[in-house]
Coordinates of C-alpha atoms in Angstrom, one line a residue:
X194 CA -12.5 -34.2 1.6
X195 CA -9.9 -34.4 4.4
X196 CA -6.9 -32.1 4.1
X197 CA -4.4 -34.9 3.7
X198 CA -6.5 -36.3 0.8
X199 CA -5.9 -33.1 -1.1
X200 CA -2.2 -33.9 -1.2
X201 CA -2.6 -37.6 -2.1
X202 CA -1.3 -37.1 -5.6
X203 CA 1.9 -35.4 -4.6
X204 CA 2.7 -36.4 -1.0
X205 CA 2.1 -40.1 -1.3
X206 CA 3.1 -40.7 -5.0
X207 CA 6.7 -41.5 -4.3
X208 CA 6.9 -40.8 -0.6
X209 CA 9.1 -37.8 -1.1
X210 CA 7.0 -35.0 -2.7
X211 CA 5.2 -33.0 -0.1
X212 CA 2.3 -30.6 -0.8
X213 CA 1.8 -27.2 0.7
X214 CA -0.6 -27.1 3.7
X215 CA -2.2 -23.7 3.0
X216 CA -4.3 -24.8 0.0
X217 CA -2.2 -23.3 -2.8
X218 CA -2.2 -24.9 -6.3
X219 CA 0.2 -24.9 -9.2
X220 CA -0.4 -23.5 -12.7
X221 CA -2.5 -26.6 -13.7
X222 CA -4.7 -26.4 -10.6
X223 CA -3.1 -29.3 -8.8
X224 CA -1.9 -29.1 -5.2
X225 CA 1.4 -27.3 -5.1
X226 CA 4.5 -29.3 -4.4
X227 CA 6.7 -27.6 -1.9
X228 CA 10.1 -28.4 -3.5
X229 CA 8.9 -27.5 -7.1
X230 CA 7.0 -24.3 -6.5
X231 CA 7.1 -21.0 -4.7
X232 CA 9.6 -20.2 -1.9
X233 CA 12.5 -17.9 -2.6
X234 CA 13.0 -18.8 -6.3
X235 CA 9.6 -17.4 -7.1
X236 CA 10.0 -14.7 -4.4
X237 CA 13.2 -13.3 -5.9
X238 CA 11.5 -13.2 -9.4
X239 CA 8.7 -11.1 -7.8
X240 CA 11.2 -8.9 -5.9
X241 CA 13.1 -8.2 -9.2
X242 CA 9.8 -7.5 -11.0
X243 CA 8.8 -5.1 -8.2
X244 CA 12.2 -3.2 -8.4
X245 CA 11.9 -2.8 -12.2
X246 CA 8.3 -1.7 -12.1
X247 CA 9.0 0.8 -9.3
X248 CA 11.9 2.2 -11.3
X249 CA 9.4 2.8 -14.2
X250 CA 6.7 4.3 -12.0
X251 CA 8.9 6.7 -10.2
X252 CA 10.6 7.7 -13.5
X253 CA 7.3 9.5 -14.0
X254 CA 6.1 10.3 -10.5
X255 CA 9.2 11.6 -8.9
X256 CA 9.5 14.7 -11.2
X257 CA 5.9 15.0 -12.2
X258 CA 5.4 18.2 -10.1
X259 CA 8.3 19.8 -12.0
X260 CA 7.0 18.6 -15.4
X261 CA 3.7 20.3 -14.6
X262 CA 5.3 23.6 -13.6
X263 CA 8.0 23.8 -16.3
X264 CA 6.4 22.1 -19.3
X265 CA 2.6 22.6 -18.8
X266 CA 3.2 26.0 -17.0
X267 CA 1.1 25.3 -13.9
X268 CA 1.5 27.1 -10.6
X269 CA 3.2 25.5 -7.6
X270 CA -0.1 25.0 -5.7
X271 CA -1.9 23.7 -8.8
X272 CA 0.9 21.3 -9.6
X273 CA 1.1 20.0 -6.0
X274 CA -2.7 19.4 -6.1
X275 CA -2.6 17.6 -9.4
X276 CA 0.3 15.4 -8.3
X277 CA -1.6 14.6 -5.1
X278 CA -4.8 13.8 -7.1
X279 CA -2.8 11.6 -9.5
X280 CA -1.0 9.7 -6.8
X281 CA -4.3 9.3 -4.9
X282 CA -5.8 7.8 -8.1
X283 CA -2.9 5.4 -8.5
X284 CA -3.7 3.9 -5.1
X285 CA -7.5 4.1 -5.4
X286 CA -7.2 1.8 -8.4
X287 CA -5.7 -0.8 -6.0
X288 CA -9.2 -1.5 -4.9
X289 CA -10.2 -2.4 -8.4
X290 CA -7.2 -4.8 -8.7
X291 CA -7.9 -6.3 -5.3
X292 CA -11.6 -6.9 -6.2
X293 CA -10.9 -8.6 -9.5
X294 CA -8.1 -10.6 -8.0
X295 CA -10.0 -12.0 -4.9
X296 CA -13.2 -12.5 -6.8
X297 CA -12.6 -13.7 -10.4
X298 CA -9.2 -13.5 -12.0
X299 CA -6.8 -14.6 -9.3
X300 CA -3.6 -12.8 -8.4
X301 CA -1.4 -14.0 -11.3
X302 CA -3.8 -13.0 -14.1
X303 CA -4.6 -9.7 -12.4
X304 CA -0.9 -8.8 -12.1
X305 CA -0.3 -9.7 -15.8
X306 CA -3.2 -7.7 -17.2
X307 CA -2.5 -4.5 -15.2
X308 CA 1.2 -4.6 -16.0
X309 CA 0.3 -4.6 -19.7
X310 CA -1.9 -1.5 -19.1
X311 CA 1.1 0.0 -17.3
X312 CA 3.4 -0.5 -20.2
X313 CA 0.8 0.9 -22.7
X314 CA 0.4 4.1 -20.6
X315 CA 4.2 4.6 -20.4
X316 CA 4.6 4.2 -24.2
X317 CA 1.9 6.7 -24.9
X318 CA 3.5 9.2 -22.4
X319 CA 6.9 8.8 -24.1
X320 CA 5.5 9.3 -27.6
X321 CA 3.3 12.3 -26.6
X322 CA 6.2 14.0 -24.7
X323 CA 8.7 13.5 -27.6
X324 CA 6.3 14.6 -30.4
X325 CA 4.1 17.2 -28.8
X326 CA 4.9 18.4 -25.3
X327 CA 8.6 19.1 -25.3
X328 CA 8.6 22.0 -27.7
X329 CA 11.0 23.7 -28.4
X330 CA 13.5 20.8 -28.1
X331 CA 15.3 21.0 -24.8
X332 CA 12.7 23.0 -23.0
X333 CA 11.4 22.1 -19.5
X334 CA 14.7 22.7 -17.7
X335 CA 15.1 25.4 -15.2
X336 CA 15.9 28.1 -17.8
X337 CA 14.0 27.3 -21.0
X338 CA 10.2 27.6 -20.9
X339 CA 8.1 25.4 -23.1
X340 CA 5.5 26.7 -25.5
X341 CA 1.7 26.5 -25.2
X342 CA -0.1 23.3 -25.9
X343 CA -3.5 22.4 -27.4
X344 CA -6.3 20.9 -25.4
X345 CA -5.8 17.6 -27.4
X346 CA -2.1 17.4 -26.5
X347 CA -2.8 18.1 -22.8
X348 CA -5.7 15.5 -22.9
X349 CA -3.3 12.9 -24.4
X350 CA -0.8 13.6 -21.6
X351 CA -3.4 13.1 -18.9
X352 CA -4.8 10.0 -20.6
X353 CA -1.3 8.5 -20.6
X354 CA -0.5 9.3 -16.9
X355 CA -3.9 8.0 -15.8
X356 CA -3.3 4.8 -17.7
X357 CA 0.0 4.6 -15.8
X358 CA -2.0 5.2 -12.6
X359 CA -4.5 2.4 -13.5
X360 CA -1.8 -0.1 -14.5
X361 CA 0.5 0.5 -11.5
X362 CA -2.4 0.9 -9.0
X363 CA -4.2 -2.3 -10.0
X364 CA -0.9 -4.3 -10.0
X365 CA 0.9 -2.9 -6.9
X366 CA -1.1 -4.4 -4.0
X367 CA -1.7 -7.7 -5.8
X368 CA 2.0 -8.4 -6.4
X369 CA 2.8 -7.9 -2.7
X370 CA 0.1 -10.5 -1.8
X371 CA 1.1 -12.8 -4.7
X372 CA 4.7 -12.8 -3.4
X373 CA 3.5 -13.7 0.1
X374 CA 1.5 -16.6 -1.4
X375 CA 4.8 -18.2 -2.4
X376 CA 5.5 -19.1 1.2
X377 CA 3.4 -21.6 3.2
X378 CA 2.5 -20.0 6.5
X379 CA 1.5 -23.4 7.9
X380 CA 5.2 -24.4 7.6
X381 CA 7.2 -22.7 10.4
X382 CA 10.3 -22.2 8.1
X383 CA 8.3 -20.8 5.2
X384 CA 6.2 -18.8 7.6
X385 CA 9.3 -17.0 8.8
X386 CA 10.4 -16.4 5.2
X387 CA 6.9 -14.9 4.5
X388 CA 7.4 -12.3 7.3
X389 CA 10.8 -11.4 5.9
X390 CA 9.4 -11.1 2.4
X391 CA 7.4 -8.0 3.2
X392 CA 10.6 -6.2 4.4
X393 CA 12.5 -7.2 1.3
X394 CA 9.5 -6.3 -0.8
X395 CA 9.5 -2.8 0.5
X396 CA 13.3 -2.6 0.2
X397 CA 13.0 -3.7 -3.5
X398 CA 10.4 -1.0 -4.0
X399 CA 12.7 1.7 -2.6
X400 CA 15.8 0.4 -4.4
X401 CA 13.9 0.4 -7.7
X402 CA 13.1 4.1 -7.2
X403 CA 16.7 5.0 -6.3
X404 CA 17.7 5.0 -10.0
X405 CA 14.7 7.1 -10.9
X406 CA 15.4 9.6 -8.1
X407 CA 19.0 10.0 -9.0
X408 CA 20.0 9.3 -12.6
X409 CA 16.6 9.7 -14.3
X410 CA 15.8 12.6 -12.0
X411 CA 19.0 14.4 -13.1
X412 CA 18.3 14.0 -16.8
X413 CA 14.6 15.1 -16.4
X414 CA 15.6 18.1 -14.3
X415 CA 17.8 19.2 -17.1
X416 CA 15.0 18.9 -19.7
X417 CA 15.6 15.5 -21.1
X418 CA 12.1 14.3 -20.3
X419 CA 11.5 12.0 -23.2
X420 CA 14.6 9.9 -22.5
X421 CA 13.5 9.5 -18.9
X422 CA 10.0 8.4 -19.9
X423 CA 11.4 5.9 -22.5
X424 CA 13.7 4.4 -19.9
X425 CA 10.7 4.0 -17.7
X426 CA 8.7 2.3 -20.5
X427 CA 11.6 -0.1 -21.1
X428 CA 12.0 -1.0 -17.5
X429 CA 8.2 -1.7 -17.2
X430 CA 8.4 -4.0 -20.2
X431 CA 11.4 -5.9 -18.8
X432 CA 9.4 -6.3 -15.5
X433 CA 6.5 -7.8 -17.4
X434 CA 8.7 -10.3 -19.3
X435 CA 10.4 -11.3 -16.1
X436 CA 7.1 -11.9 -14.4
X437 CA 5.7 -14.0 -17.2
X438 CA 9.0 -16.0 -17.3
X439 CA 8.4 -17.3 -13.7
X440 CA 4.9 -18.6 -14.5
X441 CA 5.7 -22.3 -14.0
X442 CA 7.1 -21.8 -10.6
X443 CA 4.3 -19.8 -8.9
X444 CA 1.9 -21.0 -6.3
X445 CA -1.7 -19.8 -6.6
X446 CA -4.8 -19.4 -4.4
X447 CA -8.1 -19.8 -6.2
X448 CA -10.4 -16.8 -6.2
X449 CA -13.1 -17.0 -3.6
X450 CA -16.0 -15.2 -5.4
X451 CA -17.5 -11.8 -5.0
X452 CA -16.9 -10.6 -1.4
X453 CA -19.6 -7.9 -1.8
X454 CA -22.3 -10.4 -2.1
X455 CA -21.0 -12.4 0.9
X456 CA -21.0 -9.1 3.0
X457 CA -24.5 -8.2 1.9
X458 CA -25.8 -11.6 2.8
X459 CA -24.6 -11.3 6.3
X460 CA -26.1 -7.8 6.7
X461 CA -29.4 -8.8 5.2
X462 CA -29.6 -12.1 7.2
X463 CA -28.9 -10.2 10.4
X464 CA -31.5 -7.6 9.7
X465 CA -34.2 -10.2 8.9
X466 CA -33.6 -11.8 12.3
X467 CA -33.3 -8.6 14.4
X468 CA -36.5 -9.4 16.3
X469 CA -35.4 -12.9 17.4
X470 CA -34.1 -13.3 20.9
X471 CA -30.6 -14.7 20.9
X472 CA -29.5 -16.9 23.8
X473 CA -26.8 -15.4 25.9
X474 CA -24.5 -18.4 25.4
X475 CA -25.7 -19.6 22.1
X476 CA -22.6 -20.3 20.1
X477 CA -23.6 -23.9 19.7
X478 CA -26.8 -22.7 17.9
X479 CA -24.8 -20.8 15.3
X480 CA -24.5 -22.3 11.8
X481 CA -21.1 -23.7 10.8
X482 CA -19.8 -25.7 7.9
X483 CA -19.6 -29.5 8.3
X484 CA -17.0 -30.6 10.8
X485 CA -15.2 -32.8 8.2
X486 CA -14.5 -29.8 6.0
X487 CA -11.3 -28.2 7.0
X488 CA -12.1 -25.0 5.1
X489 CA -14.7 -23.0 3.4
X490 CA -14.1 -22.5 -0.3
X491 CA -10.5 -23.7 0.2
X492 CA -10.0 -21.1 3.0
X493 CA -9.4 -21.6 6.6
X494 CA -12.3 -21.1 9.0
X495 CA -12.5 -18.1 11.3
X496 CA -13.4 -18.8 14.9
X497 CA -16.3 -17.1 16.5
X498 CA -15.7 -13.9 18.4
X499 CA -17.9 -11.9 20.8
X500 CA -17.7 -8.5 19.1
X501 CA -20.5 -7.1 16.9
X502 CA -23.1 -9.3 18.4
X503 CA -25.8 -8.1 16.1
X504 CA -24.1 -9.8 13.1
X505 CA -24.3 -13.2 14.9
X506 CA -28.0 -13.2 14.1
X507 CA -27.0 -14.0 10.5
X508 CA -25.6 -17.4 11.7
X509 CA -28.3 -18.1 14.3
X510 CA -30.3 -21.2 13.2
X511 CA -34.0 -20.3 13.5
X512 CA -37.0 -22.7 13.2
X513 CA -37.4 -21.6 9.6
X514 CA -33.8 -22.4 8.8
X515 CA -34.3 -25.9 10.3
X516 CA -37.2 -26.4 8.0
X517 CA -35.2 -25.2 5.0
X518 CA -32.4 -27.6 5.9
X519 CA -34.8 -30.5 6.1
X520 CA -35.8 -29.7 2.5
X521 CA -32.2 -29.9 1.6
X522 CA -31.7 -26.2 0.9
X523 CA -30.2 -23.2 2.7
X524 CA -31.1 -19.6 1.9
X525 CA -27.8 -17.7 2.0
X526 CA -29.7 -14.4 2.6
X527 CA -31.2 -15.8 5.8
X528 CA -28.5 -18.1 7.2
X529 CA -24.7 -17.6 6.9
X530 CA -21.8 -19.7 8.3
X531 CA -19.8 -18.4 11.2
X532 CA -16.8 -17.9 9.0
X533 CA -18.8 -15.7 6.6
X534 CA -20.0 -13.6 9.5
X535 CA -16.5 -13.3 11.0
X536 CA -15.3 -12.0 7.6
X537 CA -17.5 -9.0 8.0
X538 CA -16.4 -8.5 11.6
X539 CA -12.7 -8.7 10.6
X540 CA -13.2 -5.8 8.1
X541 CA -15.1 -3.7 10.6
X542 CA -12.3 -4.1 13.2
X543 CA -9.7 -3.2 10.6
X544 CA -11.4 0.0 9.5
X545 CA -10.5 2.2 12.5
X546 CA -6.9 1.2 12.3
X547 CA -6.9 1.9 8.5
X548 CA -8.5 5.3 9.0
X549 CA -5.8 6.3 11.4
X550 CA -3.1 5.6 8.8
X551 CA -4.5 8.2 6.4
X552 CA -2.9 11.2 8.2
X553 CA 0.5 9.5 8.0
X554 CA 0.0 9.2 4.3
X555 CA -0.6 13.0 4.2
X556 CA 2.9 13.4 5.7
X557 CA 4.4 10.8 3.3
X558 CA 3.1 12.5 0.1
X559 CA 4.9 15.7 0.9
X560 CA 8.1 14.1 -0.4
X561 CA 6.7 14.1 -4.0
X562 CA 5.4 17.7 -3.9
X563 CA 6.2 20.3 -1.3
X564 CA 9.6 18.8 -0.3
X565 CA 10.6 19.1 -4.0
X566 CA 9.3 22.7 -4.3
X567 CA 11.1 23.6 -1.0
X568 CA 14.3 22.0 -2.3
X569 CA 14.0 24.0 -5.6
X570 CA 14.0 27.2 -3.6
X571 CA 17.3 26.4 -1.9
X572 CA 20.9 26.4 -3.0
X573 CA 21.1 23.3 -5.3
X574 CA 24.7 23.6 -6.6
X575 CA 27.9 22.0 -5.3
X576 CA 30.8 23.5 -7.2
X577 CA 29.5 23.4 -10.8
X578 CA 27.2 20.4 -10.2
X579 CA 23.5 21.1 -9.9
X580 CA 21.5 18.7 -7.7
X581 CA 18.0 18.0 -8.9
X582 CA 15.6 18.7 -6.0
X583 CA 13.6 15.5 -6.6
X584 CA 16.8 13.4 -6.2
X585 CA 17.0 14.3 -2.5
X586 CA 14.4 11.5 -2.0
X587 CA 17.4 9.1 -2.5
X588 CA 18.2 9.9 1.2
X589 CA 14.7 8.6 2.0
X590 CA 15.6 5.4 0.1
X591 CA 18.9 5.0 1.8
X592 CA 17.2 5.5 5.2
X593 CA 14.7 2.8 4.4
X594 CA 17.4 0.3 3.5
X595 CA 19.4 1.2 6.7
X596 CA 16.4 0.9 9.0
X597 CA 15.1 -2.3 7.5
X598 CA 18.6 -3.8 8.2
X599 CA 18.7 -2.2 11.7
X600 CA 15.2 -3.4 12.6
X601 CA 15.5 -7.0 11.4
X602 CA 19.1 -7.6 12.6
X603 CA 19.3 -5.4 15.8
X604 CA 16.0 -4.0 17.1
X605 CA 13.8 -7.0 16.5
X606 CA 16.1 -9.6 18.3
X607 CA 16.8 -7.0 21.1
X608 CA 13.1 -6.4 21.8
X609 CA 12.4 -10.2 21.7
X610 CA 15.0 -10.7 24.4
X611 CA 13.7 -7.8 26.5
X612 CA 10.1 -9.0 26.3
X613 CA 11.1 -12.6 27.2
X614 CA 7.7 -14.0 26.0
X615 CA 8.9 -15.9 23.0
X616 CA 7.2 -13.4 20.7
X617 CA 8.9 -11.8 17.7
X618 CA 9.9 -8.3 18.7
X619 CA 7.3 -5.5 18.3
X620 CA 3.9 -6.3 17.0
X621 CA 2.7 -4.8 13.7
X622 CA 0.5 -2.3 15.6
X623 CA 3.3 -1.2 17.8
X624 CA 5.6 -0.6 14.8
X625 CA 2.9 1.5 13.1
X626 CA 2.7 3.6 16.3
X627 CA 6.4 4.1 16.2
X628 CA 6.1 5.2 12.6
X629 CA 3.6 7.9 13.5
X630 CA 5.9 9.2 16.2
X631 CA 8.9 9.5 13.8
X632 CA 6.6 11.2 11.2
X633 CA 5.8 13.9 13.7
X634 CA 9.5 14.5 14.2
X635 CA 10.0 14.6 10.5
X636 CA 7.4 17.4 10.0
X637 CA 8.9 19.4 12.8
X638 CA 12.4 19.0 11.2
X639 CA 10.9 20.1 7.8
X640 CA 9.3 23.2 9.4
X641 CA 12.5 24.2 11.1
X642 CA 14.5 23.9 7.9
X643 CA 12.0 26.1 6.1
X644 CA 12.3 28.7 8.9
X645 CA 16.1 28.9 8.3
X646 CA 15.6 28.8 4.5
X647 CA 13.5 31.9 4.7
X648 CA 16.2 33.7 6.7
X649 CA 18.6 33.3 3.8
X650 CA 16.1 33.9 1.0
X651 CA 15.8 36.8 -1.5
X652 CA 12.3 38.2 -1.1
X653 CA 12.3 39.8 -4.6
X654 CA 13.0 36.6 -6.5
X655 CA 10.5 36.1 -9.3
X656 CA 11.4 32.5 -9.9
X657 CA 12.2 31.1 -6.5
X658 CA 14.5 28.2 -7.7
X659 CA 17.8 28.6 -5.9
X660 CA 16.8 31.9 -4.3
X661 CA 18.0 30.9 -0.8
X662 CA 21.6 30.5 0.0
X663 CA 20.8 27.7 2.5
X664 CA 22.1 24.4 1.0
X665 CA 19.6 21.8 -0.1
X666 CA 21.4 19.3 2.0
X667 CA 19.6 20.7 5.1
X668 CA 16.7 18.7 3.8
X669 CA 18.5 15.4 4.5
X670 CA 17.1 15.0 8.1
X671 CA 13.5 15.3 7.0
X672 CA 13.9 12.8 4.2
X673 CA 15.8 10.4 6.4
X674 CA 13.2 10.6 9.1
X675 CA 10.4 9.9 6.6
X676 CA 12.4 6.8 5.5
X677 CA 12.7 5.6 9.0
X678 CA 9.0 6.1 9.6
X679 CA 8.1 4.1 6.4
X680 CA 10.0 1.0 7.7
X681 CA 7.8 1.0 10.8
X682 CA 4.5 2.2 9.3
X683 CA 4.3 0.8 5.8
X684 CA 6.1 -2.5 6.3
X685 CA 4.0 -2.9 9.5
X686 CA 0.9 -2.2 7.5
X687 CA 1.7 -4.7 4.8
X688 CA 2.3 -7.4 7.4
X689 CA -0.7 -6.4 9.5
X690 CA -3.3 -6.2 6.8
X691 CA -2.1 -9.4 5.2
X692 CA -2.2 -11.3 8.5
X693 CA -5.5 -9.9 9.7
X694 CA -7.7 -10.4 6.6
X695 CA -9.4 -13.7 5.9
X696 CA -7.9 -16.0 3.3
X697 CA -10.3 -14.9 0.6
X698 CA -9.5 -11.2 1.0
X699 CA -5.7 -11.1 1.1
X700 CA -5.5 -8.8 -1.9
X701 CA -8.0 -6.5 -0.3
X702 CA -5.8 -6.4 2.8
X703 CA -2.8 -5.2 0.8
X704 CA -5.2 -2.7 -1.1
X705 CA -6.1 -1.2 2.3
X706 CA -2.5 -0.2 2.7
X707 CA -2.5 1.4 -0.8
X708 CA -5.8 3.2 -0.4
X709 CA -4.6 4.8 2.9
X710 CA -1.9 6.4 0.7
X711 CA -4.6 7.3 -1.8
X712 CA -6.8 9.1 0.7
X713 CA -3.7 10.7 2.2
X714 CA -3.0 12.3 -1.1
X715 CA -6.6 13.5 -1.5
X716 CA -6.6 14.9 2.1
X717 CA -3.2 16.6 1.3
X718 CA -4.8 18.2 -1.8
X719 CA -7.8 19.3 0.3
X720 CA -5.5 20.7 3.1
X721 CA -3.4 22.7 0.5
X722 CA -6.6 24.1 -1.0
X723 CA -8.1 25.1 2.4
X724 CA -4.9 26.6 3.6
X725 CA -4.4 28.7 0.5
X726 CA -8.0 29.9 0.6
X727 CA -7.8 30.9 4.2
X728 CA -4.2 32.3 4.1
X729 CA -4.8 34.4 0.9
X730 CA -7.6 36.5 2.4
X731 CA -7.0 40.3 2.5
X732 CA -4.7 40.0 -0.5
X733 CA -2.0 38.1 1.4
X734 CA 0.3 35.8 -0.7
X735 CA -0.7 32.7 1.4
X736 CA 1.4 30.0 3.0
X737 CA 2.3 28.2 -0.3
X738 CA 2.5 30.9 -3.0
X739 CA 4.3 30.7 -6.4
X740 CA 7.3 32.4 -4.7
X741 CA 7.9 30.4 -1.5
X742 CA 10.0 33.2 -0.2
X743 CA 6.8 35.3 0.3
X744 CA 4.9 32.4 2.0
X745 CA 5.0 30.4 5.2
X746 CA 5.5 26.8 4.2
X747 CA 6.9 26.2 7.7
X748 CA 3.4 26.8 9.1
X749 CA 2.0 24.1 6.9
X750 CA 4.6 21.6 8.1
X751 CA 3.8 22.5 11.7
X752 CA 0.1 22.1 11.0
X753 CA 0.8 18.5 9.7
X754 CA 2.9 17.8 12.8
X755 CA -0.1 18.8 15.0
X756 CA -2.6 16.8 13.0
X757 CA -0.3 13.7 13.2
X758 CA 0.0 14.1 17.0
X759 CA -3.8 14.1 17.3
X760 CA -4.0 11.1 15.0
X761 CA -1.4 9.2 17.2
X762 CA -3.6 9.6 20.2
X763 CA -6.7 8.3 18.4
X764 CA -4.6 5.5 16.9
X765 CA -3.4 4.3 20.3
X766 CA -7.0 4.0 21.5
X767 CA -8.0 2.1 18.4
X768 CA -5.1 -0.3 18.7
X769 CA -5.9 -1.1 22.3
X770 CA -9.5 -1.9 21.3
X771 CA -8.5 -4.1 18.4
X772 CA -8.8 -7.9 18.6
X773 CA -6.8 -10.1 16.2
X774 CA -8.4 -12.6 13.8
X775 CA -8.6 -16.2 15.2
X776 CA -8.1 -18.7 12.4
X777 CA -8.6 -22.5 12.5
X778 CA -5.8 -24.4 10.8
X779 CA -6.3 -26.5 7.7
X780 CA -6.7 -29.6 9.8
X781 CA -6.4 -28.5 13.4
X782 CA -7.2 -25.6 15.6
X783 CA -4.7 -22.8 15.6
X784 CA -3.5 -21.9 19.1
X785 CA -2.6 -18.3 18.3
X786 CA -5.1 -16.0 19.9
X787 CA -2.7 -13.1 20.7
X788 CA -4.2 -9.7 20.8
X789 CA -2.3 -6.9 19.0
X790 CA -1.6 -4.1 21.5
X791 CA 0.3 -0.9 21.4

């Protein structure tokens, strides 16, 4: 069926209604009408949903390290490790959501189901905290310790927070992709809005966490944990209702089937033909879908590329394949279309870039763990007002908002004029490289602040909260620098992985961004464990002891700066090697073959 025939019902019905050109459909499975679906009406609903859901998530996550130390009586190192593992699990679940979304359920259904799980987890957490964990009433602040807890009560707590991890993790990457689906990238005007959506999406994420980091963080820091958790549950429920309310307006891509089987077919087919001699210039002998089809399974074709030559064997038409076609059948485990082969190539090219983002996520995760513990060991009072250490991350959020505005309104137009090539500012890969550079500076700043904090610290302090006379506001530069780096790294990642993955794997592309954060948390936990094991030999207190005044947290920060510098060098080499995906339009060949370079 020709592409224009798909839109016959809408575009030619009255001469006014025009369908989208990217293959999206409405709630009833019919071609989506541009003026009646998607665009900023649906986009704003999704942005508001993201803000409310993020408020709910960070209402738990931002002070979790303090909840573990003050309520469950865990040590600083154990609490930091548990937070890193939990946060890592949140993002590893993004792969589960992406797989179900791309393969079977579609993005709308996947978002709805995981948001329900998210709400259930928050309700259980609120009930368990109010009934069992916060005993005696008012405990869990800086002064009042909580009593012991039974194994069943602790197990219920971990069940609830890992339900929160499953719900938020499975939903988070899908909602980003689903929001981008509301803009037709084949339309120049909507394509520009789609690029802008990712920046506003990340801004909504940060603004949603601002309330959690300030108001909720203040109440939780003062021991009012149950109230904070109930507010989070209410916000998540409101986000779910808002999302369902926009159902009639959304645009949808149909799921493309199990990508694992498609990947395995390419590998097996290539291996079966490994002895065949391939012609040097044999692109014409590679199998492709029929020329009258504009797409494969509703997705745009991917043009053939020269890399990973071995995989081309899967699309090479052998004499046996010709015989199979004469009998009217094709064995997908022996012969695969070029687009299917290129899907595998795209993912293989993305993996080195993705691996290089993990070390950055190690730096990013320090805001939820060691930055908070460092702030708790500083002077946290201004007059008679006590500043919750976790609320300092609000400076990260303000920095994100500022640099998103600065980049979109100032830096991007400026770079476009300087380059004079008609391109839009820095490429995604270039922005990610800038993010790594700023992250290095952020770790150096954090290490220098810790050096000065130790100069003004009381070494004999048993409970290190507030034991240094250095003001907690000295942490502002490191938080602001992390926020600036996020705008370049994470927004760049969202755009890059969404643009560089095939149409049938868009959710997987967003999940790659989330899983880099996941692995960053696991690597952070591993680094803390290794550092403590090595630095505590010969009965030494180690770099990150319970009393930070007896440790050397500054050395850990400088270690992260060194590792990020090495990662930057490797990343630059990978970015220069990378070749961008080359897509064929729905009805005509795309002329965009630009390589992404640092």
